Amino acid sequence: MKSRALFVAVLLATAVAAAPLAERQAQPAQPAKPADNPKVDAFKKEAVADVEGQAVFAQQMVDQIFSYGELGFQETETNRYLIDILKKNGFAVEEGIAGIPTAFMATWGSGKPVIALGSDIDCIPQASQKPGVAYHDPIIEGAPGHGEGHNSGLPLNIVAAIAAKKIMAREHLSGTLRVWTGTAEELVGAKAYFIRAGLFKDVDVALFTHVGDNLGVSWGQGTGTGLVSVQYSFVGETAHAAGAPWRGRSALDAVELMDIGWQFRREHLRLSQRSHNVIVDGGDQPNVVPRTASVWYYFRETDYAHIREMWEAGDTMAKAAAMMAGVELQPTKVLGSAWPQHMNKVVAETTWANIQQVGLPTWSDEDQQLAKALQKELKNPRVEGLSVKLPERLQGPAEHNDGGGSDDIGDISWNVPTVTLRYPSNIPGLPGHNWANAIAMATPIAHKGVVAGAKVQAMTILDLVARPELVQQAWTYFRDVQNKDTKYQPLIRAQDTPAIWLNKGTMEKYRAEMKKYYYDPSRYKTYLEQLGIKYPTVRASTTQ
Ligand SMILES: [Zn+2]
């Protein structure tokens, strides 16, 4: 045996020496393979089959939450529905966490590791849209809708948790699963408060998930921003705007002066910044000098120090604008905040290995037809349809960051090892925060994407539970690399509280009408069937 092994080694060495240099250099470094663990592999195989068996259940949850279409902090139907499902599946549910009525944390199991499975649940203003229809066609004109796809993430986590916990219970594996809501993510309104309330103190790993158009995961500091969301309110004095304008002081003047000031400042800000605002109160009617006015700003930057800097510039401008207009600036309100995200290397590598095993769903001709018709409708330069290839590699830290969106999962990611699993429930090349992003979200595209994502998530849970060294390594990266030079300090101030009043009026305006369209799985197999939509519905001009 010994001589034979030597013979093989010599043969190999000869072959390597004989290979041209260029060819040898082109060989990519082989990623470290996880130790062979047939037992864990068998658990994972079983979990994948279990998730597959839950496909109809996943579809029902995705369609149900899609039909609720609730804005941030008003996710009452969604919450009631999810809590009921979790309780039926053996979870103990703590409701109204961190002072937020529509937030919950559900717990199953005991002991270490504690794995927190989260995803967002809120939707987008004015994104009401018929699913499966490849052009703008609202269910209710002006109503909110799932134009981001947040109806799919918690169904994914619930399916994964159910599959994993069956195996954990049978095998007496130590571990606690927590399922929690990314309440009001579109307002980046909740997660910093979860941290402040100590809800992640005993968590070992946070497995977050967010809809995307492929399976993917990343580690390190990615592209995108963190932010602080601040409302500036001014108070002046009313007067007859024509009869005695000199007796009035306009709060709206202060809002407009602040906005003009900010537009000038924009020239001198870093390229990575994003800032935008809406006027939430601009007065009552033109012949009454506005006594009150409010403007709501998002200040986004790629690190904490620069977010603070922008915020201070905004505060200074608000004070100056109040002085110019002769009105009072009220104490400012922070309505939301998010740290820039930093994802854990070890957990990302573990997830990535599972992604490669699961692969992408098989899309039908109808799925591809819908995707291509929508891409044409939006006049996208590329009409590529749905993703059919996984990303080339696990995504590492971004080389440069030109800014972009934010997610308050950033705050969680600076408190416990965290990753965000992206799953292919949507169509590539969409604008985001738009009716177009809702089209796929109650169709087979979303359903299959959720099943694929749930398989990955269940496998990763089992890895973390059955291989404790992974959790240890994740913490080593978290402590020694990620937190080496950065210390988390919340952007919310002691006096700030969750902005749970937001979106109340909008939901009150639309809810009665929306109720008529809530999905009824006892009567219809799918939401498409309930709405009587032929899948896909595309314009003749956008078919291939
Ligand atoms: Zn989102």
XYZ file of C-alpha atoms and ligand atoms in Angstrom:
545
model
C 0.000 0.000 0.000
C 2.760 2.316 0.970
C 4.668 1.928 -2.273
C 1.501 2.313 -4.286
C 0.655 5.589 -2.527
C 4.158 6.801 -3.248
C 3.727 5.811 -6.887
C 0.504 7.853 -7.149
C 2.191 10.811 -5.476
C 5.072 10.684 -7.943
C 2.633 10.443 -10.843
C 0.717 13.471 -9.568
C 3.874 15.468 -9.018
C 5.011 14.655 -12.558
C 1.658 15.688 -13.979
C 1.723 19.010 -12.113
C 5.298 19.678 -13.213
C 4.348 18.894 -16.802
C 1.366 21.268 -16.865
C 2.074 24.656 -18.457
C 2.665 27.401 -15.917
C -0.270 29.520 -17.101
C -2.646 26.625 -16.635
C -1.456 26.019 -13.104
C -1.804 29.652 -12.188
C -5.330 29.694 -13.568
C -6.417 27.025 -11.077
C -8.615 28.799 -8.525
C -7.841 28.261 -4.869
C -10.071 25.463 -3.631
C -12.434 26.626 -0.892
C -12.001 24.770 2.376
C -14.506 21.927 2.429
C -16.536 21.444 5.571
C -15.554 18.285 7.395
C -17.477 15.319 6.099
C -20.340 14.771 8.420
C -22.658 12.084 7.104
C -25.025 12.467 10.021
C -25.587 16.193 9.407
C -25.861 15.519 5.675
C -28.610 12.981 6.336
C -30.482 15.503 8.536
C -30.230 18.099 5.790
C -31.489 15.730 3.128
C -34.460 14.930 5.310
C -35.138 18.641 5.946
C -35.065 19.398 2.209
C -37.682 16.691 1.591
C -39.771 18.045 4.460
C -39.679 21.595 3.031
C -40.712 20.229 -0.362
C -43.688 18.597 1.364
C -44.698 21.988 2.795
C -44.906 23.691 -0.618
C -48.691 24.195 -0.492
C -48.498 25.564 3.049
C -45.755 27.988 1.935
C -47.864 29.120 -1.025
C -50.866 29.762 1.223
C -48.845 31.885 3.650
C -47.217 33.902 0.850
C -50.595 34.566 -0.811
C -52.356 35.340 2.463
C -49.871 37.997 3.568
C -49.770 39.419 0.048
C -53.529 39.948 0.261
C -53.257 41.756 3.629
C -50.897 44.394 2.171
C -50.213 46.220 5.438
C -47.939 49.222 5.912
C -45.274 49.491 8.605
C -46.497 49.541 12.236
C -50.026 48.599 11.076
C -49.357 44.914 10.318
C -52.200 43.701 12.549
C -53.774 41.052 10.276
C -50.349 39.753 9.262
C -49.327 39.460 12.905
C -52.503 37.743 14.041
C -52.182 35.263 11.167
C -48.500 34.449 11.745
C -48.823 34.211 15.532
C -51.684 31.746 15.120
C -49.576 29.547 12.804
C -46.562 29.654 15.118
C -48.617 28.766 18.189
C -50.193 25.833 16.326
C -46.670 24.639 15.584
C -45.509 24.626 19.180
C -43.940 28.079 19.483
C -44.445 30.263 22.549
C -45.102 33.781 21.284
C -44.243 37.020 23.016
C -46.392 39.734 21.459
C -45.971 43.507 21.385
C -42.212 43.330 21.944
C -40.136 46.514 22.461
C -43.337 48.560 22.774
C -44.413 47.783 19.208
C -47.905 46.248 18.987
C -47.219 44.583 15.611
C -43.918 42.938 16.568
C -43.444 39.479 18.060
C -40.786 36.976 19.018
C -41.748 33.297 18.887
C -39.636 30.659 20.654
C -39.334 26.900 20.341
C -36.801 24.518 21.872
C -34.255 24.983 24.616
C -30.580 25.508 25.211
C -27.782 26.672 22.946
C -27.407 27.697 20.231
C -30.176 30.289 20.037
C -30.917 30.951 16.368
C -33.078 33.959 15.489
C -34.931 33.686 12.170
C -36.205 37.050 11.014
C -37.749 38.753 8.016
C -39.710 41.906 7.225
C -43.509 41.960 6.980
C -44.606 45.438 5.883
C -45.473 46.760 2.444
C -45.193 49.874 0.254
C -47.543 52.849 -0.175
C -49.457 52.950 -3.490
C -48.085 49.586 -4.653
C -51.430 47.772 -4.940
C -51.125 45.437 -7.927
C -52.766 42.360 -9.376
C -50.292 39.503 -9.195
C -49.372 37.744 -12.419
C -50.292 40.750 -14.581
C -47.271 42.199 -16.406
C -48.326 45.864 -16.365
C -49.649 48.377 -13.849
C -53.079 47.150 -12.819
C -53.893 47.877 -9.167
C -56.327 45.756 -7.171
C -57.350 49.024 -5.489
C -56.146 52.328 -6.932
C -53.869 54.173 -4.489
C -53.849 51.400 -1.883
C -50.688 49.932 -0.352
C -49.309 46.641 -1.652
C -46.370 44.263 -1.436
C -44.176 46.227 -3.858
C -41.042 44.954 -2.113
C -42.011 41.348 -1.533
C -42.020 41.349 2.271
C -44.948 38.909 2.162
C -42.556 36.017 1.519
C -39.725 36.096 4.095
C -41.477 34.918 7.241
C -43.301 32.113 5.411
C -39.822 30.965 4.319
C -38.518 31.041 7.896
C -41.568 29.277 9.307
C -41.334 26.432 6.795
C -37.591 26.080 7.503
C -38.114 26.148 11.278
C -40.835 23.486 11.128
C -38.593 21.204 9.074
C -35.553 21.726 11.305
C -37.325 21.398 14.635
C -38.826 18.014 13.744
C -35.301 16.660 13.403
C -33.994 18.552 16.426
C -36.777 17.145 18.617
C -36.367 13.560 17.428
C -32.574 13.630 17.764
C -32.655 15.515 21.097
C -30.410 18.223 19.662
C -29.913 21.204 21.936
C -31.012 24.482 20.376
C -33.606 27.242 20.481
C -35.340 28.645 17.420
C -36.743 32.168 17.506
C -38.952 33.513 14.736
C -39.285 37.293 14.768
C -40.830 40.093 12.710
C -38.981 42.793 10.822
C -41.821 45.158 11.644
C -41.968 48.480 9.733
C -38.730 47.825 7.847
C -39.784 50.273 5.148
C -39.590 52.890 7.899
C -36.444 51.270 9.369
C -38.529 51.603 12.469
C -38.121 48.598 14.782
C -34.843 46.724 14.938
C -32.809 49.317 16.877
C -35.587 49.152 19.491
C -35.318 45.345 19.595
C -31.632 45.760 20.421
C -32.375 48.429 23.025
C -34.949 46.096 24.637
C -32.291 43.379 24.929
C -34.189 40.936 22.724
C -31.011 39.669 21.048
C -28.889 39.445 24.190
C -28.884 35.631 24.312
C -29.005 35.072 20.534
C -26.034 33.215 19.018
C -26.768 33.682 15.324
C -29.352 35.732 13.418
C -30.417 34.199 10.122
C -32.248 36.975 8.321
C -33.844 36.573 4.948
C -34.935 39.035 2.279
C -36.543 38.583 -1.113
C -34.282 38.878 -4.141
C -34.074 37.531 -7.696
C -31.476 34.830 -7.019
C -30.183 32.743 -4.132
C -27.324 34.578 -2.507
C -25.559 35.627 0.647
C -22.634 37.913 1.435
C -20.219 38.723 4.236
C -18.364 41.809 5.431
C -19.472 45.357 4.820
C -21.499 45.413 1.624
C -22.755 48.244 -0.522
C -25.593 50.367 0.780
C -26.031 52.792 3.620
C -27.256 53.256 7.144
C -29.553 56.115 7.982
C -31.367 58.248 10.450
C -34.940 59.306 9.716
C -35.870 62.601 11.390
C -38.983 64.748 11.434
C -38.658 68.530 11.823
C -41.810 70.342 12.922
C -42.268 74.108 13.088
C -44.929 76.260 14.752
C -45.789 79.830 13.677
C -48.983 81.887 13.799
C -52.027 81.973 11.532
C -53.362 85.161 9.955
C -55.541 86.103 6.991
C -53.076 85.512 4.173
C -54.466 88.464 2.178
C -56.066 90.701 4.847
C -53.196 90.800 7.389
C -50.266 88.656 6.240
C -47.883 90.767 8.367
C -49.578 89.372 11.471
C -48.798 85.761 10.545
C -45.626 83.653 10.748
C -45.506 80.744 8.337
C -44.204 77.382 9.538
C -44.235 76.300 5.902
C -41.684 79.042 5.157
C -39.291 77.321 7.557
C -39.853 73.962 5.852
C -39.165 75.460 2.429
C -36.102 77.387 3.630
C -34.696 74.238 5.210
C -35.286 72.290 2.004
C -33.585 74.968 -0.108
C -30.649 74.988 2.314
C -30.331 71.228 2.024
C -30.369 71.333 -1.787
C -27.402 73.740 -1.687
C -25.554 71.595 0.864
C -25.988 68.534 -1.331
C -23.220 69.806 -3.668
C -20.731 69.495 -0.811
C -21.655 66.048 0.450
C -19.832 62.803 -0.273
C -20.929 60.888 -3.358
C -22.002 57.932 -1.204
C -24.706 59.922 0.587
C -28.420 59.716 -0.118
C -30.848 62.215 1.333
C -34.517 62.741 0.582
C -37.530 64.270 2.208
C -41.298 64.586 2.112
C -43.413 67.404 3.513
C -45.880 65.664 5.812
C -47.649 68.856 6.868
C -47.590 71.851 4.546
C -50.435 73.842 6.063
C -54.206 73.774 5.681
C -55.339 76.132 2.899
C -53.697 79.012 1.036
C -55.650 81.865 2.659
C -54.570 80.839 6.158
C -50.893 81.413 6.985
C -49.711 77.901 8.006
C -49.256 77.750 11.774
C -47.779 74.236 11.661
C -45.605 72.470 9.095
C -43.394 69.378 9.186
C -40.750 67.935 6.943
C -39.415 64.381 7.191
C -35.826 63.619 6.161
C -33.807 60.466 5.556
C -30.058 61.078 5.982
C -28.077 58.137 4.574
C -24.336 57.467 4.626
C -22.023 54.489 4.636
C -20.793 54.739 8.230
C -22.011 55.894 11.617
C -19.783 58.988 11.819
C -20.960 60.341 8.469
C -24.617 59.670 9.277
C -24.159 61.724 12.453
C -22.470 64.499 10.499
C -25.372 64.786 8.039
C -27.877 64.696 10.859
C -26.088 67.573 12.635
C -26.076 69.577 9.381
C -29.829 68.960 9.089
C -30.423 70.082 12.689
C -28.443 73.269 12.106
C -30.431 74.067 8.976
C -33.729 73.482 10.762
C -32.724 75.907 13.522
C -31.540 78.492 10.992
C -34.711 78.119 8.918
C -36.844 78.651 12.033
C -34.913 81.847 12.776
C -35.371 83.120 9.216
C -39.103 82.431 9.261
C -39.556 83.711 12.818
C -41.157 80.439 13.963
C -40.382 77.828 16.606
C -38.636 74.533 15.883
C -40.197 71.773 17.981
C -38.100 69.001 19.566
C -37.108 66.730 16.666
C -38.435 63.170 16.344
C -36.358 60.230 15.167
C -38.796 58.030 13.227
C -36.332 55.333 12.287
C -32.664 54.418 12.061
C -30.370 51.784 10.614
C -26.706 50.964 10.924
C -24.833 50.071 7.747
C -24.782 46.267 7.521
C -21.860 43.963 8.248
C -22.491 40.269 7.644
C -20.720 37.346 9.288
C -18.120 35.434 7.260
C -18.523 32.014 8.864
C -22.316 31.986 8.727
C -22.212 33.271 5.141
C -19.833 30.480 4.092
C -22.063 27.902 5.758
C -25.133 29.317 4.000
C -23.317 29.540 0.676
C -22.386 25.846 0.768
C -26.076 25.028 1.250
C -27.131 27.387 -1.551
C -24.880 25.482 -3.929
C -26.509 22.224 -2.932
C -30.081 23.498 -3.307
C -29.702 25.448 -6.554
C -32.357 27.488 -8.320
C -35.975 26.426 -8.834
C -37.117 25.141 -12.211
C -39.078 27.933 -13.860
C -41.995 27.159 -16.139
C -42.513 28.812 -19.532
C -45.308 30.835 -17.930
C -42.956 32.120 -15.193
C -40.399 33.219 -17.790
C -43.082 34.757 -19.991
C -44.307 36.933 -17.115
C -40.769 38.011 -16.223
C -39.804 38.927 -19.779
C -43.073 40.738 -20.469
C -42.579 42.873 -17.347
C -38.954 43.634 -18.217
C -40.170 44.767 -21.665
C -43.009 46.782 -20.164
C -40.478 48.645 -17.992
C -38.275 49.223 -21.072
C -35.343 47.515 -19.365
C -32.212 47.420 -21.499
C -31.977 43.657 -20.818
C -34.916 41.313 -21.207
C -33.322 38.338 -19.526
C -36.244 36.684 -17.762
C -35.687 34.928 -14.423
C -32.317 33.915 -12.992
C -31.238 30.473 -14.188
C -27.700 30.516 -12.803
C -26.519 30.932 -9.228
C -24.114 33.804 -8.490
C -20.525 32.876 -9.442
C -19.266 33.025 -5.889
C -19.969 33.948 -2.311
C -19.993 37.741 -2.193
C -17.344 39.269 0.069
C -16.863 42.850 1.286
C -17.625 45.534 -1.311
C -14.488 47.093 -2.840
C -16.143 50.461 -3.003
C -19.499 51.661 -1.834
C -21.452 54.187 -3.878
C -24.289 54.135 -1.375
C -27.793 52.795 -1.886
C -30.590 51.488 0.305
C -30.584 50.603 3.992
C -32.115 47.910 6.181
C -32.228 48.051 9.957
C -30.942 44.466 10.042
C -27.705 46.491 10.214
C -28.360 47.095 13.913
C -28.799 43.368 14.543
C -25.659 42.598 12.503
C -23.545 44.724 14.890
C -24.884 42.895 17.940
C -24.821 39.212 16.933
C -23.351 37.280 13.995
C -25.883 37.787 11.194
C -26.411 37.061 7.520
C -29.184 37.863 5.069
C -30.167 34.999 2.792
C -31.590 36.274 -0.506
C -33.987 33.987 -2.356
C -35.345 34.069 -5.902
C -38.993 35.069 -5.438
C -38.887 38.113 -7.685
C -38.004 39.196 -11.207
C -34.587 40.762 -11.974
C -34.282 44.393 -13.068
C -37.158 46.047 -11.186
C -37.201 49.569 -9.731
C -37.967 48.599 -6.113
C -40.663 50.120 -3.913
C -43.026 49.995 -6.855
C -46.124 48.133 -8.140
C -43.817 46.231 -10.529
C -42.110 44.550 -7.567
C -45.479 43.180 -6.416
C -46.342 41.380 -9.662
C -44.464 38.128 -9.003
C -45.109 38.069 -5.284
C -48.260 35.915 -5.297
C -47.383 33.732 -8.284
C -45.501 30.445 -8.721
C -42.283 32.513 -8.989
C -42.600 33.679 -5.382
C -43.828 30.283 -4.199
C -40.926 28.347 -5.730
C -38.403 30.938 -4.564
C -39.632 30.597 -0.992
C -39.375 26.801 -1.090
C -35.794 27.005 -2.410
C -34.880 29.567 0.257
C -36.511 27.529 3.033
C -34.415 24.515 2.058
C -31.225 26.555 2.427
C -32.410 28.074 5.703
C -33.342 24.677 7.198
C -29.957 23.245 6.203
C -28.115 26.181 7.767
C -30.105 25.833 11.005
C -29.105 22.149 11.178
C -25.459 23.006 10.478
C -25.427 25.495 13.369
C -27.214 23.136 15.727
C -25.200 20.014 14.927
C -21.775 21.657 14.487
C -21.236 23.944 17.534
C -17.743 24.845 16.296
C -19.406 26.932 13.561
C -21.115 29.146 16.132
C -17.802 29.540 17.958
C -15.991 30.501 14.752
C -18.770 32.933 13.866
C -18.229 34.700 17.195
C -14.471 34.764 16.712
C -14.973 36.615 13.414
C -17.595 38.867 15.033
C -15.340 39.845 17.957
C -11.885 39.833 16.428
C -12.531 41.079 12.905
C -15.865 42.869 12.604
C -15.828 44.659 15.961
C -12.087 45.197 16.135
C -12.208 48.917 15.364
C -15.917 49.674 15.432
C -18.207 49.975 18.406
C -21.975 49.919 17.956
C -23.800 52.923 19.371
C -27.480 53.265 18.570
C -28.678 56.170 16.438
C -31.929 56.336 18.397
C -31.728 58.656 21.393
C -32.948 57.963 24.931
C -36.070 60.071 24.331
C -37.036 58.356 21.070
C -39.786 55.726 20.990
C -41.065 53.546 18.105
C -43.126 55.657 15.667
C -46.120 53.341 15.918
C -48.588 56.055 14.861
C -47.191 56.135 11.319
C -49.405 54.836 8.472
C -52.460 54.604 10.729
C -54.541 57.011 8.657
C -53.579 55.405 5.339
C -54.529 51.919 6.522
C -57.807 53.221 7.953
C -58.587 54.767 4.577
C -58.058 51.564 2.574
C -58.595 48.633 4.923
C -62.354 48.207 4.498
C -61.985 47.978 0.728
C -58.904 45.751 0.965
C -60.737 43.285 3.233
C -62.928 42.304 0.288
C -59.809 40.931 -1.381
C -58.290 38.971 1.506
C -57.247 35.528 0.327
C -59.523 32.656 1.347
C -57.572 29.386 1.045
C -60.621 27.366 2.079
C -62.302 28.331 -1.199
C -59.440 28.900 -3.612
C -56.254 26.981 -4.219
C -54.300 30.143 -4.945
C -54.779 33.906 -4.771
C -54.489 34.055 -8.563
C -57.472 31.704 -8.761
C -59.455 33.814 -6.282
C -58.835 36.980 -8.303
C -59.652 35.135 -11.546
C -56.320 36.057 -13.111
C -55.049 34.031 -16.037
C -51.334 33.309 -15.419
C -49.523 35.068 -16.887
C -51.510 38.033 -18.166
C -49.319 39.993 -20.572
C -49.884 42.640 -23.216
C -49.705 41.314 -26.762
C -46.940 43.872 -27.424
C -44.710 42.470 -24.674
C -44.804 38.802 -25.649
C -41.742 37.377 -27.349
Zn -37.052 45.050 2.140
